[in-house]
Amino acid sequence: MRKDVNTPILTKKLRSYGQSDFYPLHMPGHKRRVFGQMPEEVLQMDITEIDGFDNLHQPEGILQELQEHAAALYGAEETFYLVNGSTCGILSAISAAVPEGGHILIARNCHKSVYHACYLRNLVISYLYPELLEAYDICEPITCRQVQEALEREPDIDAVLVVSPTYEGRIADIEKIAGVVHAKGIPLIVDEAHGAHLGFAEGFAQNSCRLGADLVIHSVHKTLPAMTQTALLHVNGDLIDRNKLRRFLHIYQSSSPSYVLMASIENALWQVQIQGREMFDKFIHRWEKMCDMLSTMRNLSILPTGEKQDIGKLLVSVKKTGLSGQQLYGMLLEEFHIQLEMAAPSYVLAMFTVGDDEDGYVRMTEALLEIDARLEKGSCEIASDKYAQQPVHIRQSVNVDQPDVAGQPAADLKPVSIPFFKAWDKETQWCELSECCGRYAGEFINLYPPGTPMVVPGERIDSGLITRIADYLRKGLTVQGIRQVSGGIYLSVITLES
Ligand SMILES: Cc1ncc(COP(=O)(O)O)c(C=O)c1O
C-alpha cells in the first residue's frame, strides 16, 4: 500500500503542471487552452506522455506506483489501469487466458465484449445457462455446480468466465467456482465490471481478487465516483501469461491514454482509501433506510438486498400491477425527473452509489411511494403515450403473454448451430420477423441496456424469440440488431447458401 495517502499524486501533479510555464509543443492539440465550451480545468490536466509523467504502456514511474497502489487495495498481485472501460479489460483477459482457436466456457448472459473477444480469437464457446429468478424475471448467478458439471462434460475447456455481480446485482459464489475451475488447472476470469466497490465495506460481498479468481475486471466508473471509461484489470497466480496479457492490453487500449481518466481512477481509489469507511457507511445507511420505506409498498415491489444481491442495484418489479416496466420508467422520468438505468418488461433498475446524496434517495422513495399509492387507488395515469403499449404488426399471430426474462435467450436456443466466430462472418439478409423461425441469426439481437444478447449469430431463431421481440417492441423497449421499415420488422439471418 502506498505510504503517502494524503494526496492523489497524479491529480496533484497534473494540476500544478497545468498552471506551470512549461510550453506544450506536443499533443493534444488544444495546448491546455480553452477553445469553445470545454472547462479550462479539464483541459489543463489533459496531457500526453511527456517527461515526468510515465507511460501507461510501459509504466516505470508514477503510473506504476498508482497501479501498485490499486493492486494492494484490491488484494491483487498486479493491476492495470484501463482507459477504454472494462471492455478492453475483458478483450485482453480472454485473449491472454485462452489460446487462439481455443475453447471457453462462459455465462450466457455475458456482456457483448466477451462475445467480441471470442470472435477476434476464433474461440469455440460453451455456455453456462443461468437459472431464472422467476419472481423478478432476472437471471440468477452461475453456480459452482453448473461450472463443475460443464467442466466434466467438456474436459478440453481452456478457461471459464462468469459475470458477478450481474447487471441486476446478483452475486455468484466465486470462491467455490474458483476451486472447481482450478481443480482442472485452468483460469477463472470474473467480469466484475459492476463490483469495483466490493470488499470495501461490511455489507458488500468480497471482491473476486481475494476469492481466488485469476483475472478480475472492474469498471471503476460504474460503482465508484470516477469518470466514464475508467476501469481496472487485476491478475493473480501463474495460470496467466503476463507478457501476453500486456501485449493484448497494448493492442486493445488507446496508444494515447487519457491522463484525465487515469487521474480520475486514482482519485476514486484515493477517496476509498482515505474516506472509504465514512463514505460507504453513509451509503449503506441511506440505502437501508430507503429499502425499509419501500418495503411497505403494496403494488410495486423491490428485490431484497442480501448475500446474493448487491447493495446499490434497486430493482423495482411491476409484476403485481397493470403497468409495464417501461411505463414506470416513463412516469419517473417525465413526472418526477428521475432518470433510471433501464426498463425491462416487468421491472425497472436504478443504480445508487456513494456518489448519491440524500436528495436522490428521498426523491426516489417519495416518487415510488406516490406511484404505489396511486396504483392502490386505481388512479395511475401514464405520463406519456411514448411509454404506452405500441401496436406491433407481424404477419403471423404470436402469443405475447408468456413469462419472460429481459434480454435473455430462450432455453430452447441452447444448441449453438454454427460456431459464433464463423457465423458472424457469413453472408446475411434481412428476413421479415414472422418468416425467421428456423433460420440462423446473422446478427446479435439485444435488449438495450444491458446489451446481453437474446440471440447470438449462428443460433437458430425459434418462435419464442420472435414472440419476445414482438413483445418488447409492443412495450416500447429498445431492441438492438433488428430493422423496422414501413411497419415491418426484419431480422438479419444467414443466407441459405452461405
Ligand atoms: C457486465 C458488464 N461487463 C462489462 C461491461 C463493459 O464495461 P465498460 O462500459 O466499462 O466497457 C458492461 C457494461 O455495461 C457490463 O454491464
XYZ file of C-alpha atoms and ligand atoms in Angstrom:
514
model
C 0.000 0.000 0.000
C 1.264 3.486 -0.852
C 2.763 5.195 2.180
C 1.739 8.735 1.279
C -2.020 8.567 1.221
C -2.550 12.240 1.858
C -2.643 13.274 -1.764
C -3.703 11.821 -5.065
C -0.242 12.272 -6.571
C -1.073 12.181 -10.272
C -4.041 14.509 -9.894
C -1.973 16.985 -7.896
C 0.959 16.820 -10.331
C -1.319 17.360 -13.344
C -2.971 20.357 -11.732
C 0.300 22.016 -10.858
C 1.778 21.220 -14.292
C -1.277 22.796 -15.918
C -0.531 26.043 -14.140
C 3.236 25.964 -14.795
C 5.131 27.882 -17.536
C 6.176 24.745 -19.483
C 5.161 25.402 -23.084
C 3.459 22.410 -24.790
C 4.971 21.722 -28.218
C 3.313 18.318 -28.194
C -0.117 16.692 -28.348
C -3.001 17.208 -27.561
C -3.877 19.982 -29.984
C -5.783 22.172 -27.532
C -2.416 23.008 -25.854
C -4.115 23.206 -22.463
C -6.046 26.317 -23.568
C -9.781 26.864 -23.808
C -11.379 26.540 -27.233
C -15.153 26.519 -27.304
C -17.033 25.412 -24.237
C -14.830 22.805 -22.563
C -13.948 23.707 -18.958
C -10.396 25.014 -18.563
C -9.611 22.792 -15.552
C -10.138 19.626 -17.567
C -8.045 20.871 -20.490
C -5.205 21.914 -18.216
C -4.959 18.363 -16.880
C -5.211 16.729 -20.319
C -1.640 15.943 -21.326
C 0.154 13.106 -23.076
C 3.260 11.057 -22.127
C 5.585 13.967 -21.505
C 8.663 13.966 -19.276
C 7.928 13.098 -15.683
C 4.506 11.588 -16.352
C 5.417 7.994 -17.211
C 3.780 5.844 -19.935
C 0.826 3.534 -19.328
C 2.105 1.065 -21.931
C 5.474 0.781 -20.177
C 4.969 2.136 -16.683
C 8.048 2.690 -14.548
C 7.241 5.813 -12.549
C 4.140 7.491 -11.258
C 1.703 5.249 -13.179
C 3.445 2.118 -11.973
C 3.133 3.443 -8.439
C -0.594 4.032 -8.903
C -1.130 0.564 -10.337
C 0.718 -0.982 -7.398
C -1.459 1.017 -5.066
C -4.609 -0.262 -6.785
C -3.315 -3.852 -6.604
C -2.721 -3.515 -2.849
C -6.163 -2.021 -2.319
C -7.942 -4.902 -4.073
C -5.597 -7.688 -2.953
C -4.264 -8.438 -6.458
C -0.721 -9.373 -7.412
C -0.769 -6.970 -10.342
C -3.242 -4.351 -11.552
C -3.542 -2.421 -14.800
C -5.238 0.940 -15.220
C -7.667 0.876 -18.155
C -8.938 3.895 -20.068
C -11.111 2.003 -22.583
C -13.526 0.652 -19.986
C -13.951 -2.914 -18.787
C -14.487 -3.671 -22.458
C -10.747 -3.593 -23.200
C -10.015 -5.465 -19.944
C -12.339 -8.278 -20.987
C -10.909 -8.407 -24.519
C -7.373 -8.616 -23.098
C -8.202 -11.086 -20.337
C -9.860 -13.590 -22.686
C -7.194 -13.180 -25.357
C -4.434 -13.886 -22.837
C -6.199 -16.712 -20.999
C -7.339 -18.789 -23.995
C -5.155 -19.827 -26.952
C -6.252 -18.738 -30.442
C -8.960 -21.199 -31.590
C -9.344 -22.481 -28.024
C -12.455 -23.338 -26.045
C -14.060 -21.108 -23.413
C -16.926 -21.701 -21.006
C -18.959 -18.530 -20.446
C -22.165 -17.493 -18.762
C -24.771 -16.980 -21.488
C -25.747 -13.592 -20.067
C -22.276 -12.112 -20.591
C -21.660 -8.613 -21.858
C -21.106 -8.283 -25.601
C -17.374 -7.597 -25.122
C -16.994 -11.263 -24.111
C -18.510 -12.328 -27.431
C -16.333 -9.833 -29.273
C -13.195 -11.360 -27.734
C -14.356 -14.842 -28.775
C -14.893 -13.595 -32.326
C -11.484 -11.912 -32.538
C -9.699 -15.036 -31.280
C -11.823 -17.665 -33.091
C -12.872 -19.293 -29.840
C -15.336 -22.122 -29.511
C -17.913 -21.174 -26.899
C -19.738 -23.421 -24.461
C -22.439 -21.838 -22.370
C -23.467 -21.863 -18.754
C -27.181 -21.048 -18.691
C -28.115 -19.119 -15.572
C -31.197 -20.227 -13.712
C -34.075 -17.800 -13.549
C -35.283 -15.917 -10.524
C -38.868 -16.145 -11.657
C -40.370 -13.784 -9.105
C -38.373 -10.940 -10.678
C -37.720 -12.203 -14.227
C -33.949 -11.959 -13.945
C -31.061 -14.371 -14.239
C -29.510 -15.882 -11.138
C -25.722 -16.007 -10.867
C -23.918 -19.054 -12.207
C -23.465 -21.749 -9.556
C -20.432 -23.839 -8.708
C -22.379 -26.985 -9.586
C -23.154 -25.700 -13.073
C -19.466 -24.978 -13.664
C -18.390 -28.347 -12.305
C -20.856 -30.259 -14.475
C -19.851 -28.322 -17.584
C -16.151 -28.938 -16.969
C -16.799 -32.633 -16.528
C -18.855 -32.754 -19.715
C -16.269 -30.847 -21.737
C -12.765 -31.581 -20.490
C -10.991 -29.543 -23.205
C -12.142 -26.142 -21.895
C -9.251 -23.655 -21.584
C -10.822 -21.026 -19.304
C -14.070 -20.074 -17.576
C -15.667 -16.634 -17.483
C -18.534 -15.643 -15.224
C -20.146 -12.285 -14.561
C -20.668 -11.258 -10.946
C -22.357 -9.097 -9.850
C -24.662 -9.302 -12.831
C -26.080 -6.123 -14.312
C -29.030 -6.546 -11.939
C -26.725 -7.157 -8.931
C -26.829 -10.958 -8.468
C -23.640 -12.280 -6.867
C -22.025 -15.656 -7.546
C -20.040 -17.791 -5.093
C -16.706 -17.033 -6.722
C -14.604 -18.785 -4.094
C -16.292 -22.127 -4.766
C -16.282 -21.618 -8.526
C -12.556 -20.791 -8.432
C -11.998 -24.056 -6.542
C -13.597 -26.247 -9.223
C -12.011 -24.300 -12.089
C -8.538 -24.552 -10.560
C -9.032 -28.260 -9.905
C -8.949 -28.574 -13.716
C -5.779 -26.474 -13.892
C -7.433 -23.669 -15.877
C -8.020 -19.979 -15.090
C -11.165 -18.230 -13.907
C -11.984 -14.784 -15.299
C -14.554 -12.748 -13.393
C -16.291 -9.899 -15.156
C -16.799 -7.830 -12.022
C -17.481 -4.670 -14.010
C -20.342 -3.854 -11.630
C -18.333 -4.614 -8.490
C -15.462 -2.122 -8.166
C -16.842 -1.308 -4.698
C -16.860 -4.923 -3.477
C -14.797 -5.741 -0.410
C -14.705 -2.146 0.812
C -17.458 -2.275 3.435
C -19.175 -4.802 5.601
C -22.468 -5.014 3.737
C -20.676 -5.727 0.422
C -19.588 -9.122 -0.877
C -15.821 -9.691 -1.123
C -14.080 -8.706 -4.359
C -13.040 -11.645 -6.540
C -9.292 -10.911 -6.357
C -9.488 -12.075 -2.746
C -11.612 -15.119 -3.636
C -9.219 -16.898 -5.970
C -10.063 -15.508 -9.438
C -7.106 -15.293 -11.835
C -8.328 -12.260 -13.769
C -10.827 -9.707 -12.489
C -12.181 -6.736 -14.386
C -13.688 -3.691 -12.649
C -15.409 -0.694 -14.221
C -14.370 1.989 -11.745
C -16.865 4.302 -13.427
C -19.894 2.132 -12.727
C -19.981 1.942 -8.927
C -17.244 4.274 -7.659
C -17.008 8.055 -8.137
C -14.944 8.028 -11.344
C -15.305 9.203 -14.930
C -16.811 7.139 -17.744
C -14.382 4.629 -19.353
C -12.245 4.215 -16.224
C -11.581 0.576 -15.328
C -9.074 -1.860 -13.811
C -7.759 -5.289 -14.742
C -6.303 -7.392 -11.915
C -4.266 -10.565 -12.264
C -3.308 -13.254 -9.772
C -1.443 -16.562 -9.844
C 0.613 -18.231 -12.550
C -2.075 -19.531 -14.902
C -1.970 -16.327 -16.928
C 0.965 -15.390 -19.128
C 1.534 -11.782 -18.013
C 3.573 -10.858 -21.085
C 0.746 -11.972 -23.300
C -1.693 -10.008 -21.170
C 0.431 -6.863 -21.594
C 0.630 -7.481 -25.341
C -3.151 -7.594 -25.631
C -3.558 -4.505 -23.488
C -1.269 -2.706 -25.983
C -3.475 -3.926 -28.812
C -6.863 -3.099 -27.326
C -6.067 0.114 -25.440
C -5.522 3.509 -26.984
C -1.891 4.439 -27.577
C -2.824 7.863 -26.159
C -4.345 7.008 -22.780
C -6.107 9.954 -21.187
C -4.374 11.362 -18.120
C -7.655 12.896 -17.033
C -9.168 9.409 -16.897
C -6.139 7.953 -15.125
C -6.272 10.769 -12.570
C -9.964 10.006 -12.138
C -9.169 6.354 -11.297
C -6.522 7.486 -8.828
C -8.889 9.976 -7.281
C -11.709 7.427 -6.803
C -9.353 4.911 -5.167
C -7.820 7.639 -3.039
C -11.306 8.538 -1.813
C -11.898 4.882 -0.948
C -8.655 4.749 0.970
C -8.932 7.931 2.971
C -12.688 8.260 3.344
C -13.985 4.823 2.460
C -15.408 3.879 5.804
C -17.373 7.070 6.273
C -18.436 7.167 2.614
C -19.659 3.557 2.486
C -21.302 3.689 5.942
C -23.348 6.665 4.813
C -24.176 4.928 1.538
C -25.338 1.730 3.268
C -27.302 3.662 5.878
C -29.199 5.680 3.232
C -29.748 2.586 1.128
C -31.191 0.585 4.028
C -33.457 3.439 5.060
C -34.806 3.712 1.517
C -35.328 -0.049 1.195
C -37.146 -0.157 4.557
C -39.546 2.527 3.406
C -40.065 0.916 0.024
C -40.763 -2.476 1.569
C -44.146 -1.076 2.688
C -45.326 -0.744 -0.937
C -48.373 -2.872 -1.735
C -48.237 -2.951 -5.529
C -44.703 -2.259 -6.647
C -42.087 -4.488 -5.014
C -38.323 -4.320 -4.627
C -35.812 -7.136 -4.854
C -34.374 -7.530 -1.330
C -30.644 -6.952 -0.789
C -28.713 -9.848 0.767
C -25.848 -12.259 0.361
C -26.785 -12.891 -3.274
C -27.982 -9.370 -4.104
C -25.649 -6.385 -4.150
C -26.341 -3.108 -2.397
C -26.958 -0.260 -4.828
C -28.993 -2.016 -7.520
C -32.632 -1.122 -6.881
C -34.822 -3.445 -8.911
C -38.493 -2.428 -8.761
C -40.900 -5.050 -10.040
C -44.219 -4.064 -11.646
C -45.431 -7.664 -11.882
C -48.320 -7.199 -9.462
C -49.520 -4.010 -11.189
C -51.070 -3.215 -14.531
C -48.006 -1.168 -15.509
C -45.120 -2.252 -17.693
C -41.536 -1.526 -16.643
C -41.318 0.970 -19.489
C -44.387 2.803 -18.216
C -42.980 3.098 -14.699
C -39.686 4.273 -16.210
C -41.562 6.891 -18.237
C -43.527 8.142 -15.223
C -40.392 8.516 -13.122
C -38.660 10.347 -15.951
C -41.387 12.687 -17.101
C -43.282 13.384 -13.884
C -40.547 13.115 -11.269
C -37.464 13.910 -13.399
C -35.688 10.769 -12.254
C -33.597 9.075 -14.926
C -33.224 5.329 -14.317
C -30.591 2.914 -15.580
C -33.013 0.702 -17.505
C -36.532 -0.589 -18.047
C -37.427 -4.225 -18.745
C -40.909 -5.594 -19.412
C -41.616 -6.378 -15.751
C -39.209 -4.166 -13.800
C -37.045 -1.078 -13.744
C -33.490 -0.814 -12.466
C -31.989 2.143 -10.613
C -28.343 2.407 -9.569
C -27.209 4.007 -6.326
C -23.556 4.574 -5.420
C -21.532 6.602 -2.935
C -21.992 9.463 -5.378
C -25.681 9.903 -4.465
C -26.688 12.474 -1.913
C -29.639 12.300 0.472
C -31.804 14.084 -2.085
C -31.510 11.210 -4.587
C -32.787 8.672 -2.053
C -35.585 10.941 -0.836
C -36.797 11.749 -4.334
C -36.789 8.122 -5.448
C -38.508 6.953 -2.257
C -41.197 9.621 -2.433
C -41.811 9.035 -6.135
C -42.203 5.265 -5.759
C -44.428 5.593 -2.683
C -46.621 8.053 -4.543
C -46.942 5.847 -7.623
C -47.686 2.881 -5.369
C -50.429 4.841 -3.608
C -51.939 5.817 -6.962
C -51.896 2.175 -8.028
C -53.667 1.294 -4.805
C -56.422 3.767 -5.615
C -56.541 2.599 -9.216
C -55.779 6.131 -10.443
C -52.383 5.671 -12.012
C -52.267 7.646 -15.231
C -49.448 7.044 -17.659
C -47.366 10.172 -18.098
C -46.915 9.990 -21.843
C -48.034 7.996 -24.842
C -44.377 7.441 -25.576
C -44.274 4.824 -22.823
C -47.645 3.253 -23.519
C -48.007 -0.041 -25.363
C -47.229 0.291 -29.054
C -49.068 -1.637 -31.763
C -46.686 -4.094 -33.386
C -47.690 -5.660 -36.662
C -46.323 -9.015 -37.618
C -47.913 -11.143 -40.263
C -48.300 -14.295 -38.189
C -50.033 -14.167 -34.815
C -47.740 -14.813 -31.883
C -48.501 -15.303 -28.221
C -47.051 -12.336 -26.375
C -48.196 -13.303 -22.900
C -45.611 -15.848 -21.904
C -43.300 -15.072 -18.951
C -40.007 -13.575 -19.927
C -36.544 -12.651 -18.659
C -35.348 -9.341 -20.024
C -32.976 -9.693 -22.893
C -32.149 -13.299 -22.136
C -32.114 -16.208 -24.567
C -34.795 -18.839 -24.601
C -33.718 -22.133 -23.088
C -34.577 -23.861 -26.356
C -31.847 -21.875 -28.130
C -29.284 -23.930 -26.244
C -27.713 -25.918 -29.082
C -25.435 -23.485 -30.928
C -25.891 -24.428 -34.503
C -22.992 -22.676 -36.213
C -19.935 -21.639 -34.154
C -20.311 -17.951 -33.452
C -16.904 -16.861 -34.766
C -17.734 -18.453 -38.131
C -21.376 -17.366 -38.184
C -20.602 -13.679 -37.727
C -18.580 -13.655 -40.967
C -21.280 -15.300 -43.087
C -23.401 -13.552 -45.678
C -26.690 -12.311 -44.287
C -30.021 -10.967 -45.493
C -32.995 -9.235 -43.835
C -35.976 -11.500 -43.253
C -39.471 -10.489 -42.091
C -39.961 -11.435 -38.420
C -42.706 -13.998 -38.916
C -40.626 -15.828 -41.527
C -37.478 -16.142 -39.433
C -38.401 -19.264 -37.474
C -35.790 -21.968 -38.092
C -33.291 -19.623 -39.760
C -29.835 -18.938 -38.284
C -29.317 -15.499 -36.743
C -26.853 -13.335 -38.666
C -26.530 -10.613 -36.040
C -26.767 -10.119 -32.294
C -30.152 -9.056 -31.018
C -30.005 -7.276 -27.668
C -32.402 -5.563 -25.406
C -30.535 -2.357 -24.578
C -29.487 -1.780 -21.882
C -27.953 -4.082 -20.649
C -26.647 -5.317 -24.018
C -26.552 -9.011 -23.188
C -27.623 -10.958 -26.257
C -31.051 -12.512 -26.737
C -29.612 -14.291 -29.739
C -26.020 -14.760 -30.906
C -25.098 -15.077 -34.609
C -25.251 -18.741 -35.585
C -28.099 -19.620 -33.196
C -31.344 -20.914 -34.622
C -34.242 -18.491 -34.367
C -37.332 -20.013 -32.783
C -40.885 -18.900 -32.125
C -40.006 -17.940 -28.545
C -37.504 -15.350 -29.761
C -39.957 -13.974 -32.309
C -42.559 -13.669 -29.560
C -40.189 -11.834 -27.260
C -39.055 -9.355 -29.903
C -42.674 -8.515 -30.750
C -43.479 -8.189 -27.055
C -40.529 -5.883 -26.318
C -41.393 -3.635 -29.244
C -45.032 -3.576 -28.185
C -43.866 -2.436 -24.732
C -41.740 0.304 -26.279
C -38.371 -1.188 -25.270
C -35.204 -0.716 -27.304
C -34.310 -3.844 -29.255
C -30.935 -3.579 -30.980
C -29.934 -5.545 -34.064
C -33.295 -5.518 -35.852
C -34.597 -3.326 -38.660
C -38.015 -1.641 -38.696
C -39.067 -0.388 -42.123
C -42.534 0.728 -43.269
C -44.284 -1.002 -40.382
C -42.386 -4.278 -40.940
C -39.861 -5.870 -38.539
C -36.842 -7.605 -40.044
C -34.085 -9.768 -38.564
C -30.682 -10.455 -40.045
C -30.397 -14.142 -40.974
C -27.598 -16.117 -42.567
C -28.331 -16.626 -46.261
C -29.217 -20.219 -47.003
C -26.353 -20.907 -49.432
C -23.588 -19.451 -47.266
C -21.432 -6.972 -17.091
C -20.670 -5.951 -17.886
N -19.408 -6.218 -18.249
C -18.682 -5.347 -18.973
C -19.200 -4.141 -19.376
C -18.358 -3.192 -20.174
O -17.942 -2.162 -19.327
P -17.395 -0.758 -19.848
O -18.588 0.062 -20.181
O -16.633 -0.221 -18.669
O -16.524 -1.009 -21.015
C -20.521 -3.821 -19.026
C -21.105 -2.552 -19.455
O -22.215 -2.199 -19.215
C -21.276 -4.747 -18.255
O -22.547 -4.489 -17.902
